[in-house]
Amino acid sequence: MNKVKELYDNLANIDDLPAFPAIAFEIIRLTRDPNTTSRNLEEVIKRDPNLVTQILKFANSSLYGLSREVTSLNHAINLLGFVQVENIVMISVILSSVKKLPLHKNFNRDKFLEHSFGCGVTAKIISNILNFNFSSAEFSSGVIHDIGKVLLDLYAPDCLDEILDNAYKKGLSFIDSEMELYGINHCQLGAKLLSIWGLPEEVIDVVENHHSPEKANNKLLASVVHVADLLTYSEGIGFGGNYAKFTLEEDIGWQIIIEEAKLKEEFDLAYFTFKLYEDIENAKQLYFEGS
Amino acid sequence: MDPKTFEELREFIYKKSGIFFEKSKEYLLTNRLRKRLKELNLSSFEEYLRYLKSPKGTQELGPLFDAITINETYFFRHIRQIEAFRDVMVPELLKKKRSINVWSAACSTGEEPYTLVIALMEKYGQNIPARILASDISNEVLEKAKEGIYGEYSVKELSPDMKRKYFDSMGLGKYKIKDFVKRKVVFKNINLLDPALARKVGKMDVIFCRNVLIYFDNNARQKVIETFYNDILNPGGYLVLGATESISRLNTKFKLCHFKMAIAYQKPE
Ligand SMILES: C[S@@+](CC[C@H](N)C(=O)[O-])C[C@H]1O[C@@H](n2cnc3c(N)ncnc32)[C@H](O)[C@@H]1O
């Protein structure tokens, strides 16, 4: 048996597996309990100043298009709604746990975070432009879609090297390279971790199928994240040149979006792209240059 | 201008010209059109939009396009497109032949074709695997291009290092393009609407036709695009338009390709 397969099979038994913080569980439990008030939620969130900052930052970002500045946590919770608060919490928890990991040399943490976050933002922008309503699940699944790569880096760094080398030499994508070498990919690894963590099925489904949206339960959601991933370019990790150019119209995820959203006739891909780039530029300034 | 009016106006502009007007340039549009509103005795942008959409509105397209054209050019304008050219298109085309033909189809004062040369030299050294043709309808700009002397504005995107490498500083904020760059570009006077266009240009692998189609009406635009496709571009060749320009409303067999934060059109193999 190869090392990646071993990792996959024994994932639940690894002692130092990154944990999902208790506070996040508490928040997820609360947001899903119909008796919870925004005050209850506020009480819990307040214990983590980092989360408070994040939530306010999102409430004030152009993604949510609120016009007045939001300064109180309670106000932010009410404006964003419980579902979005849950998503924001999940994102910041995951981002900060990745930040704490002792990552290995081939793994460019900043690029990884930038790509992860960029994918989430782009997914959100796509559904904003196309008027989809996923209550932000596209955002959180976008941010954690590649979490399986973190596992590779933590527990099978040699394999990660091999995968990258192989991808580079043969001009393969990351996923084709890992399938060729080990027969298990980062999507499967990531999905397994998330189910060990007990995260919502919806998110696990997307992570598992972000390279095969046609197999997902929620095809549209998986496709949005898939296309966002394409548009965000996995620079610095698993590049192999494969994302340097693509034809969106020929992409399976894009075809699902067109189909499911009934965009066919009058849809102008160039116009869509210009809007997308414009929003991505703005989001970049907001989240990367500004911080 | 309220956001909804802006959104409608830019959609209107896009449908008429293929130009996507960016939010970040809204102030420009507002400033330039305010004068127009006064001349037409209109009191709001909503009214102006209604006028544009009315039967009489067609006469207003000229002044509207004047207001949105940003008649400028500089080195490494829209760097994402230049990167896509250098890092993706050229290596891909070079898999099939040893040297390619590139055309800057409205080169103005030369910044664009020289940029292409410099970009390629950064990657391939002075012996670039490309021949560059640059043309424009105006002799005045062509003379300036051949002279190759530029002010600060033109070189604003270049690092001091790049300036040193490819220009001789003449003092007083003037930069002269070095000979080894200049020699790589052939300048010609060519009108894109000339019926003999294809014969004058020959076969090309990449066409840069940025920020010029806006000066043409739909018919002329369609004709130019068809000539590019049918008579000038080799199979697999690329057409690069302005960064926020599209021909998707025209009837064309070009395939839209996405690069890193840039698009281009490709003639299928
Ligand atoms: C805004 S400049 C574009 C410069 C450069 N391509 C860029 O994007 O930075 C437009 C140029 O198009 C030229 N032009 C206008 N009509 C033309 C025509 N029919 N044929 C060729 N060039 C034309 C003008 O002389 C002018 O130099």
Coordinates of C-alpha atoms and ligand atoms in Angstrom, one line a residue:
Chain A
M1 CA 0.0 0.0 0.0
N2 CA 1.3 3.5 -0.8
K3 CA 1.7 6.2 1.8
V4 CA -1.1 8.4 0.6
K5 CA -3.5 5.6 0.6
E6 CA -2.4 4.7 4.1
L7 CA -2.9 8.2 5.2
Y8 CA -6.4 8.2 3.8
D9 CA -7.3 4.9 5.5
N10 CA -5.9 5.9 8.9
L11 CA -6.9 9.5 9.0
A12 CA -9.2 9.1 11.9
N13 CA -6.5 7.6 14.0
I14 CA -3.9 10.2 13.7
D15 CA -3.2 11.7 17.1
D16 CA -2.2 15.2 16.1
L17 CA -4.7 15.7 13.4
P18 CA -5.6 19.5 13.2
A19 CA -8.6 20.0 15.4
F20 CA -11.7 21.9 14.7
P21 CA -11.9 24.4 17.6
A22 CA -14.6 23.9 20.2
I23 CA -15.9 27.5 19.8
A24 CA -16.6 26.9 16.1
F25 CA -18.7 23.8 17.0
E26 CA -20.6 25.8 19.5
I27 CA -21.4 28.5 17.0
I28 CA -22.4 26.0 14.3
R29 CA -24.7 24.3 16.9
L30 CA -26.2 27.6 17.8
T31 CA -26.8 28.9 14.3
R32 CA -28.7 25.7 13.5
D33 CA -30.9 25.8 16.6
P34 CA -34.1 27.6 15.9
N35 CA -34.3 28.9 19.5
T36 CA -31.1 30.8 19.2
T37 CA -31.2 34.6 19.4
S38 CA -28.6 36.9 18.0
R39 CA -27.7 37.8 21.6
N40 CA -26.9 34.2 22.4
L41 CA -24.7 34.0 19.3
E42 CA -23.0 37.3 20.2
E43 CA -22.1 36.0 23.7
V44 CA -20.2 33.1 22.3
I45 CA -18.5 34.9 19.4
K46 CA -17.3 37.7 21.7
R47 CA -15.0 35.2 23.5
D48 CA -12.8 35.3 20.4
P49 CA -11.7 38.8 19.4
N50 CA -10.4 37.5 16.2
L51 CA -13.8 36.2 15.1
V52 CA -15.3 39.5 16.0
T53 CA -12.9 41.4 13.8
Q54 CA -13.5 39.0 10.9
I55 CA -17.3 39.2 11.1
L56 CA -17.2 43.0 11.2
K57 CA -14.8 43.0 8.2
F58 CA -17.1 40.9 6.2
A59 CA -20.2 42.8 7.2
N60 CA -18.5 45.9 5.9
S61 CA -17.1 44.4 2.7
S62 CA -18.6 45.1 -0.7
L63 CA -19.5 41.4 -1.1
Y64 CA -22.5 42.0 1.1
G65 CA -23.3 45.4 -0.3
L66 CA -24.4 47.0 3.0
S67 CA -24.4 50.7 2.7
R68 CA -23.7 52.0 6.2
E69 CA -20.7 51.1 8.3
V70 CA -21.4 48.4 10.7
T71 CA -19.6 48.7 14.0
S72 CA -21.5 46.6 16.5
L73 CA -21.2 42.8 16.5
N74 CA -24.9 42.3 17.2
H75 CA -25.8 44.6 14.3
A76 CA -23.5 42.6 12.0
I77 CA -25.0 39.3 13.0
N78 CA -28.5 40.6 12.3
L79 CA -27.5 42.0 9.0
L80 CA -25.6 39.0 7.8
G81 CA -27.9 36.4 9.1
F82 CA -27.0 33.2 11.0
V83 CA -26.0 31.2 7.9
Q84 CA -23.5 33.7 6.8
V85 CA -22.1 34.1 10.3
E86 CA -21.6 30.4 10.4
N87 CA -19.7 30.5 7.2
I88 CA -17.5 33.3 8.2
V89 CA -16.7 31.5 11.4
M90 CA -15.8 28.4 9.5
I91 CA -13.6 30.2 7.2
S92 CA -11.6 32.1 9.8
V93 CA -11.2 29.0 11.9
I94 CA -9.8 27.1 9.0
L95 CA -7.6 29.9 7.8
S96 CA -6.1 30.4 11.2
S97 CA -5.5 26.7 11.7
V98 CA -3.7 26.5 8.5
K99 CA -1.6 29.5 9.6
K100 CA -0.6 27.6 12.7
L101 CA 0.6 24.5 10.9
P102 CA 4.2 23.8 10.6
L103 CA 4.2 23.7 6.8
H104 CA 7.0 22.2 4.8
K105 CA 9.3 23.9 2.4
N106 CA 7.6 23.2 -0.9
F107 CA 4.4 24.4 0.4
N108 CA 4.0 28.1 -0.1
R109 CA 1.6 28.9 2.7
D110 CA 0.9 32.5 1.7
K111 CA 0.1 31.5 -1.9
F112 CA -2.0 28.6 -0.6
L113 CA -4.0 30.9 1.6
E114 CA -4.3 33.5 -1.1
H115 CA -5.6 30.9 -3.5
S116 CA -8.0 29.4 -1.0
F117 CA -9.4 32.7 0.0
G118 CA -9.4 33.9 -3.5
C119 CA -11.4 30.9 -4.6
G120 CA -14.0 31.5 -1.9
V121 CA -14.4 35.1 -2.8
T122 CA -14.5 34.4 -6.5
A123 CA -17.2 31.7 -5.9
K124 CA -19.2 34.3 -4.0
I125 CA -18.8 36.8 -6.8
I126 CA -19.9 34.4 -9.5
S127 CA -23.1 33.6 -7.6
N128 CA -23.6 37.3 -6.9
I129 CA -23.4 38.1 -10.6
L130 CA -25.6 35.2 -11.7
N131 CA -28.0 35.7 -8.8
F132 CA -27.6 32.3 -7.3
N133 CA -28.5 31.9 -3.7
F134 CA -26.4 29.4 -1.8
S135 CA -26.4 31.5 1.5
S136 CA -22.7 31.6 1.3
A137 CA -22.0 27.9 1.2
E138 CA -20.0 28.6 -2.0
F139 CA -17.8 30.9 0.0
S140 CA -16.8 28.5 2.8
S141 CA -16.5 25.5 0.5
G142 CA -14.4 27.6 -1.8
V143 CA -12.1 28.5 1.0
I144 CA -11.5 25.0 2.2
H145 CA -11.7 23.2 -1.1
D146 CA -8.0 22.3 -1.1
I147 CA -7.6 21.4 2.6
G148 CA -6.6 17.9 1.5
K149 CA -3.3 19.4 0.2
V150 CA -2.5 20.6 3.7
L151 CA -2.9 17.0 4.9
L152 CA -0.5 15.8 2.3
D153 CA 2.0 18.4 3.4
L154 CA 1.7 17.5 7.1
Y155 CA 1.7 13.7 6.9
A156 CA 3.2 12.8 3.5
P157 CA 5.6 15.6 2.5
D158 CA 7.7 13.3 0.3
C159 CA 4.6 12.3 -1.6
L160 CA 3.7 15.9 -2.0
D161 CA 7.2 16.5 -3.5
E162 CA 6.7 13.6 -5.9
I163 CA 3.3 14.8 -7.0
L164 CA 4.6 18.3 -7.7
D165 CA 7.7 17.0 -9.5
N166 CA 5.7 14.6 -11.6
A167 CA 3.2 17.4 -12.4
Y168 CA 5.9 19.7 -13.4
K169 CA 7.9 17.2 -15.6
K170 CA 4.9 15.9 -17.5
G171 CA 2.9 19.1 -17.6
L172 CA 0.1 17.5 -15.6
S173 CA -2.4 19.0 -13.2
F174 CA -1.9 18.4 -9.6
I175 CA -4.9 16.0 -9.4
D176 CA -3.8 14.0 -12.5
S177 CA -0.4 13.7 -11.0
E178 CA -1.6 12.4 -7.6
M179 CA -4.0 10.0 -9.2
E180 CA -1.2 8.6 -11.5
L181 CA 1.2 8.2 -8.6
Y182 CA -1.1 7.2 -5.6
G183 CA -4.6 6.6 -6.8
I184 CA -6.0 8.9 -4.0
N185 CA -6.4 12.6 -4.4
H186 CA -6.6 15.7 -2.2
C187 CA -10.3 15.9 -2.8
Q188 CA -10.9 12.6 -1.1
L189 CA -8.5 13.4 1.7
G190 CA -10.1 16.7 2.3
A191 CA -13.6 15.3 2.3
K192 CA -12.6 12.7 4.8
L193 CA -11.1 15.2 7.2
L194 CA -14.2 17.3 7.0
S195 CA -16.4 14.4 7.8
I196 CA -14.2 13.5 10.7
W197 CA -14.7 17.1 11.9
G198 CA -18.4 16.6 11.4
L199 CA -18.9 19.6 9.0
P200 CA -22.1 19.9 7.0
E201 CA -22.7 17.4 4.2
E202 CA -23.1 20.2 1.7
V203 CA -19.6 21.4 2.2
I204 CA -18.1 17.9 2.1
D205 CA -19.8 17.2 -1.1
V206 CA -18.2 20.3 -2.8
V207 CA -14.8 19.6 -1.4
E208 CA -15.0 16.0 -2.6
N209 CA -16.1 17.0 -6.1
H210 CA -14.5 20.3 -6.9
H211 CA -12.6 18.6 -9.7
S212 CA -15.6 16.5 -10.8
P213 CA -18.7 18.7 -10.3
E214 CA -20.8 16.4 -12.4
K215 CA -20.6 13.8 -9.7
A216 CA -21.7 16.1 -6.8
N217 CA -25.1 16.0 -5.2
N218 CA -25.3 19.7 -5.5
K219 CA -23.9 20.1 -9.0
L220 CA -24.5 23.8 -9.3
L221 CA -22.7 24.6 -6.1
A222 CA -19.8 22.3 -6.9
S223 CA -19.6 23.8 -10.4
V224 CA -19.4 27.3 -9.0
V225 CA -16.5 26.4 -6.8
H226 CA -14.9 24.4 -9.6
V227 CA -15.0 27.4 -11.9
A228 CA -13.9 29.8 -9.2
D229 CA -10.9 27.4 -8.6
L230 CA -10.0 27.6 -12.3
L231 CA -10.3 31.4 -12.3
T232 CA -8.1 31.7 -9.2
Y233 CA -5.2 29.6 -10.6
S234 CA -3.4 27.3 -8.2
E235 CA -0.3 29.3 -8.5
G236 CA 2.7 28.0 -6.6
I237 CA 1.1 24.7 -5.8
G238 CA 0.4 22.1 -8.4
F239 CA 0.7 24.4 -11.3
G240 CA 2.2 22.4 -14.1
G241 CA 1.0 25.1 -16.4
N242 CA -2.4 23.5 -16.7
Y243 CA -4.4 26.5 -15.6
A244 CA -2.5 29.1 -17.5
K245 CA -5.1 29.0 -20.2
F246 CA -8.5 27.5 -20.5
T247 CA -11.7 27.7 -22.5
L248 CA -14.5 28.3 -20.1
E249 CA -17.1 27.3 -22.6
E250 CA -15.6 23.8 -22.8
D251 CA -15.4 23.3 -19.1
I252 CA -17.8 20.8 -17.6
G253 CA -18.5 22.9 -14.5
W254 CA -19.3 26.0 -16.7
Q255 CA -21.6 23.9 -18.8
I256 CA -23.4 22.8 -15.7
I257 CA -23.8 26.4 -14.6
I258 CA -25.1 27.4 -18.0
E259 CA -27.5 24.5 -18.0
E260 CA -28.8 24.7 -14.5
A261 CA -29.2 28.4 -14.4
K262 CA -30.8 28.4 -17.9
L263 CA -28.4 31.1 -19.1
K264 CA -28.0 29.7 -22.6
E265 CA -29.4 32.1 -25.1
E266 CA -28.5 35.7 -24.4
F267 CA -25.6 35.1 -22.1
D268 CA -22.5 37.1 -22.9
L269 CA -19.4 35.4 -21.5
A270 CA -17.1 38.3 -22.1
Y271 CA -19.4 40.7 -20.3
F272 CA -19.6 38.3 -17.4
T273 CA -15.8 38.0 -17.3
F274 CA -15.3 41.7 -17.3
K275 CA -17.6 42.1 -14.3
L276 CA -16.0 39.2 -12.6
Y277 CA -12.5 40.6 -13.1
E278 CA -13.6 44.0 -11.8
D279 CA -15.1 42.5 -8.7
I280 CA -12.0 40.3 -8.1
E281 CA -9.8 43.3 -8.4
N282 CA -11.9 45.1 -5.8
A283 CA -12.0 42.2 -3.5
K284 CA -8.2 41.8 -3.8
Q285 CA -7.6 45.3 -2.7
L286 CA -10.0 44.8 0.2
Y287 CA -8.6 41.6 1.5
F288 CA -5.0 41.4 0.5
E289 CA -3.5 44.8 -0.1
G290 CA -5.6 46.4 2.6
S291 CA -4.6 44.0 5.4
Chain B
M1 CA -25.0 59.1 -11.3
D2 CA -26.9 56.6 -9.3
P3 CA -25.7 53.0 -9.5
K4 CA -28.6 51.7 -11.4
T5 CA -28.3 54.3 -14.1
F6 CA -24.6 53.7 -14.4
E7 CA -25.2 49.9 -14.7
E8 CA -27.7 50.5 -17.5
L9 CA -25.5 53.1 -19.3
R10 CA -22.6 50.7 -19.3
E11 CA -24.7 47.9 -20.6
F12 CA -25.9 50.2 -23.4
I13 CA -22.3 51.2 -24.2
Y14 CA -21.2 47.6 -24.2
K15 CA -24.0 46.6 -26.6
K16 CA -23.1 49.4 -29.0
S17 CA -19.4 49.3 -28.8
G18 CA -18.2 46.1 -27.2
I19 CA -16.4 48.1 -24.6
F20 CA -17.0 47.3 -20.9
F21 CA -16.8 50.5 -18.9
E22 CA -15.2 49.9 -15.6
K23 CA -16.7 51.3 -12.3
S24 CA -13.4 52.7 -11.4
K25 CA -13.6 55.0 -14.4
E26 CA -17.1 56.2 -13.6
Y27 CA -15.9 59.7 -12.6
L28 CA -14.4 60.1 -16.1
L29 CA -17.7 59.3 -17.7
T30 CA -19.6 61.6 -15.4
N31 CA -17.2 64.4 -16.0
R32 CA -17.2 64.1 -19.7
L33 CA -20.9 63.6 -20.1
R34 CA -21.9 66.4 -17.8
K35 CA -20.9 68.9 -20.6
R36 CA -23.0 66.9 -23.0
L37 CA -26.0 67.1 -20.7
K38 CA -25.7 70.9 -20.6
E39 CA -25.4 71.2 -24.4
L40 CA -28.5 69.0 -24.8
N41 CA -30.4 70.8 -22.0
L42 CA -30.9 67.6 -20.1
S43 CA -31.0 67.7 -16.3
S44 CA -30.1 64.1 -15.4
F45 CA -28.3 61.0 -16.6
E46 CA -31.5 59.1 -16.6
E47 CA -32.8 61.5 -19.1
Y48 CA -29.6 61.2 -21.1
L49 CA -30.0 57.4 -21.1
R50 CA -33.6 57.7 -22.3
Y51 CA -32.5 60.0 -25.1
L52 CA -29.8 57.6 -26.1
K53 CA -32.4 54.8 -26.3
S54 CA -34.9 56.9 -28.3
P55 CA -35.0 56.8 -32.1
K56 CA -33.0 60.1 -32.1
G57 CA -30.4 58.6 -29.9
T58 CA -28.3 57.2 -32.8
Q59 CA -26.9 60.6 -33.5
E60 CA -25.7 60.8 -29.9
L61 CA -23.4 57.7 -30.2
G62 CA -20.6 59.7 -31.7
P63 CA -20.3 62.1 -28.8
L64 CA -20.9 59.3 -26.3
F65 CA -18.0 57.3 -27.7
D66 CA -15.8 60.3 -27.7
A67 CA -16.5 60.6 -24.0
I68 CA -15.5 57.0 -23.3
T69 CA -12.5 56.6 -25.5
I70 CA -9.3 56.9 -23.6
N71 CA -7.0 57.9 -26.3
E72 CA -3.7 57.0 -24.7
T73 CA -1.0 54.4 -24.9
Y74 CA 1.9 53.5 -22.8
F75 CA 4.5 50.7 -22.3
F76 CA 3.2 47.5 -20.8
R77 CA -0.4 48.7 -20.9
H78 CA -2.6 46.0 -19.4
I79 CA 0.3 43.9 -18.3
R80 CA -1.9 40.8 -17.8
Q81 CA -2.4 40.6 -21.5
I82 CA 1.3 41.0 -22.2
E83 CA 2.0 38.2 -19.7
A84 CA -0.5 35.9 -21.4
F85 CA 1.2 36.7 -24.7
R86 CA 4.7 36.0 -23.4
D87 CA 4.0 33.1 -21.1
V88 CA 1.2 31.2 -22.9
M89 CA 0.5 32.2 -26.4
V90 CA 4.0 32.5 -27.7
P91 CA 5.4 29.2 -26.1
E92 CA 2.3 27.4 -27.4
L93 CA 2.8 28.8 -31.0
L94 CA 6.5 28.0 -30.9
K95 CA 5.7 24.4 -30.5
K96 CA 4.8 24.3 -34.2
K97 CA 7.3 26.6 -35.7
R98 CA 10.6 28.4 -35.0
S99 CA 9.4 31.9 -35.4
I100 CA 6.1 33.7 -35.3
N101 CA 4.6 36.8 -36.9
V102 CA 3.0 39.3 -34.6
W103 CA 1.1 42.4 -35.6
S104 CA 0.3 45.5 -33.6
A105 CA -2.6 46.7 -35.7
A106 CA -3.1 50.2 -34.3
C107 CA 0.2 50.9 -32.8
S108 CA -0.1 54.6 -32.3
T109 CA 3.3 56.1 -31.1
G110 CA 4.9 52.6 -30.8
E111 CA 4.6 51.8 -27.2
E112 CA 2.7 48.6 -27.9
P113 CA 4.9 47.0 -30.5
Y114 CA 8.1 47.9 -28.5
T115 CA 6.5 46.4 -25.4
L116 CA 6.0 43.2 -27.2
V117 CA 9.7 43.1 -28.2
I118 CA 10.8 43.9 -24.7
A119 CA 8.6 41.3 -23.2
L120 CA 10.0 38.7 -25.6
M121 CA 13.6 39.8 -25.0
E122 CA 13.1 39.4 -21.2
K123 CA 12.2 35.7 -21.9
Y124 CA 14.3 34.8 -25.0
G125 CA 17.1 37.3 -25.0
Q126 CA 17.9 39.7 -27.9
N127 CA 17.3 37.1 -30.5
I128 CA 13.6 36.9 -30.2
P129 CA 11.7 34.2 -32.1
A130 CA 9.2 36.7 -33.6
R131 CA 8.9 39.3 -36.3
I132 CA 6.9 42.3 -35.3
L133 CA 4.8 44.4 -37.7
A134 CA 3.3 47.6 -36.4
S135 CA 0.9 49.8 -38.3
D136 CA -1.4 52.7 -37.9
I137 CA -3.5 55.0 -40.1
S138 CA -1.8 58.1 -38.9
N139 CA 1.6 59.2 -40.3
E140 CA 2.1 61.6 -37.5
V141 CA 2.1 58.8 -34.8
L142 CA 4.2 56.5 -37.0
E143 CA 6.9 59.2 -37.3
K144 CA 7.0 59.5 -33.5
A145 CA 7.1 55.7 -33.2
K146 CA 10.1 55.5 -35.5
E147 CA 11.8 58.3 -33.6
G148 CA 11.2 56.3 -30.4
I149 CA 11.5 59.1 -27.9
Y150 CA 9.1 58.9 -24.9
G151 CA 8.1 61.0 -21.9
E152 CA 7.6 59.9 -18.3
Y153 CA 4.0 59.0 -18.8
S154 CA 4.8 56.4 -21.4
V155 CA 7.3 54.6 -19.3
K156 CA 5.4 54.9 -16.0
E157 CA 4.9 51.1 -15.7
L158 CA 8.6 50.3 -16.2
S159 CA 11.0 49.7 -13.3
P160 CA 14.2 51.8 -13.3
D161 CA 16.0 48.6 -14.2
M162 CA 13.9 48.0 -17.3
K163 CA 14.3 51.7 -18.3
R164 CA 18.1 51.4 -18.1
K165 CA 18.1 48.2 -20.1
Y166 CA 16.0 49.3 -23.0
F167 CA 16.2 53.1 -23.1
D168 CA 18.8 55.8 -23.3
S169 CA 18.0 58.5 -20.9
M170 CA 18.1 61.9 -22.6
G171 CA 17.5 63.9 -19.5
L172 CA 14.5 66.1 -18.8
G173 CA 12.3 63.0 -18.5
K174 CA 12.9 61.9 -22.0
Y175 CA 13.7 58.3 -22.9
K176 CA 14.9 57.0 -26.3
I177 CA 14.3 53.4 -27.1
K178 CA 17.5 51.5 -27.8
D179 CA 18.4 50.5 -31.3
F180 CA 18.4 46.8 -30.7
V181 CA 14.7 47.0 -29.7
K182 CA 13.8 49.4 -32.5
R183 CA 15.4 47.2 -35.2
K184 CA 12.9 44.4 -34.4
V185 CA 9.8 46.4 -35.4
V186 CA 8.7 47.2 -39.0
F187 CA 6.4 50.2 -39.2
K188 CA 3.9 50.7 -42.0
N189 CA 0.9 52.9 -42.7
I190 CA -2.1 50.7 -43.0
N191 CA -5.8 51.5 -42.7
L192 CA -7.7 48.7 -41.0
L193 CA -10.6 49.5 -43.3
D194 CA -8.6 49.2 -46.5
P195 CA -10.1 46.5 -48.8
A196 CA -6.6 45.3 -49.5
L197 CA -5.8 44.8 -45.8
A198 CA -5.0 41.1 -45.9
R199 CA -2.6 41.6 -48.8
K200 CA -0.7 44.4 -47.1
V201 CA -0.4 42.5 -43.8
G202 CA 0.2 38.9 -44.8
K203 CA -0.2 36.0 -42.5
M204 CA 0.0 36.5 -38.7
D205 CA 0.1 34.4 -35.6
V206 CA -0.9 37.0 -33.0
I207 CA -2.8 40.2 -33.6
F208 CA -2.9 43.0 -31.1
C209 CA -5.8 45.2 -32.0
R210 CA -6.4 47.1 -28.8
N211 CA -8.5 50.2 -28.3
V212 CA -9.2 51.0 -31.9
L213 CA -12.4 49.1 -32.9
I214 CA -14.4 51.6 -30.9
Y215 CA -13.8 54.1 -33.7
F216 CA -15.7 51.9 -36.2
D217 CA -19.4 51.2 -36.5
N218 CA -20.7 47.7 -36.2
N219 CA -20.5 46.9 -39.9
A220 CA -16.9 48.0 -40.2
R221 CA -16.0 46.2 -37.0
Q222 CA -17.6 43.0 -38.3
K223 CA -15.7 43.3 -41.6
V224 CA -12.3 43.8 -39.9
I225 CA -12.9 40.9 -37.6
E226 CA -13.8 38.7 -40.6
T227 CA -10.7 39.6 -42.5
F228 CA -8.6 38.9 -39.4
Y229 CA -10.2 35.5 -39.1
N230 CA -10.5 34.4 -42.7
D231 CA -7.4 36.0 -44.4
I232 CA -4.8 37.0 -41.8
L233 CA -4.6 34.7 -38.8
N234 CA -3.1 31.3 -39.1
P235 CA -5.0 28.5 -37.5
G236 CA -4.3 28.5 -33.7
G237 CA -3.5 32.2 -33.9
Y238 CA -4.7 34.8 -31.3
L239 CA -6.5 38.1 -31.4
V240 CA -5.9 40.3 -28.5
L241 CA -8.3 43.2 -28.0
G242 CA -8.3 46.0 -25.4
A243 CA -8.5 44.7 -21.9
T244 CA -12.2 45.4 -21.5
E245 CA -13.2 45.1 -25.2
S246 CA -15.1 42.2 -26.7
I247 CA -16.4 41.0 -30.1
S248 CA -18.9 38.6 -28.6
R249 CA -21.8 40.6 -30.0
L250 CA -20.4 40.2 -33.4
N251 CA -20.9 37.1 -35.5
T252 CA -17.6 35.2 -35.2
K253 CA -16.1 31.8 -35.1
F254 CA -13.3 32.9 -32.7
K255 CA -13.1 31.0 -29.4
L256 CA -12.9 33.0 -26.2
C257 CA -9.9 31.9 -24.1
H258 CA -9.3 32.8 -20.5
F259 CA -5.8 33.5 -19.2
K260 CA -4.7 34.9 -15.9
M261 CA -7.0 37.9 -15.5
A262 CA -7.1 38.4 -19.2
I263 CA -9.0 37.1 -22.2
A264 CA -8.1 36.7 -25.9
Y265 CA -9.8 35.2 -28.9
Q266 CA -8.3 32.2 -30.7
K267 CA -8.9 30.9 -34.2
P268 CA -9.3 27.1 -33.8
E269 CA -6.7 24.8 -35.3
Ligands
LIG1 C1 -5.9 54.7 -28.5 S1 -4.8 54.3 -29.8 C2 -4.4 52.6 -29.4 C3 -2.9 52.4 -29.2 C4 -2.5 51.0 -28.7 N1 -3.1 50.0 -29.6 C5 -3.0 50.8 -27.3 O1 -4.0 50.1 -27.0 O2 -2.4 51.3 -26.3 C6 -5.8 54.2 -31.3 C7 -5.0 54.3 -32.5 O3 -5.9 53.8 -33.6 C8 -5.5 54.5 -34.8 N2 -6.6 54.3 -35.8 C9 -7.8 54.8 -35.9 N3 -8.5 54.4 -36.9 C10 -7.7 53.6 -37.6 C11 -7.8 52.8 -38.8 N4 -8.9 52.9 -39.6 N5 -6.8 52.0 -39.2 C12 -5.7 52.0 -38.5 N6 -5.5 52.6 -37.3 C13 -6.5 53.4 -36.9 C14 -5.3 55.9 -34.3 O4 -4.5 56.6 -35.2 C15 -4.6 55.7 -33.0 O5 -3.2 55.7 -33.1

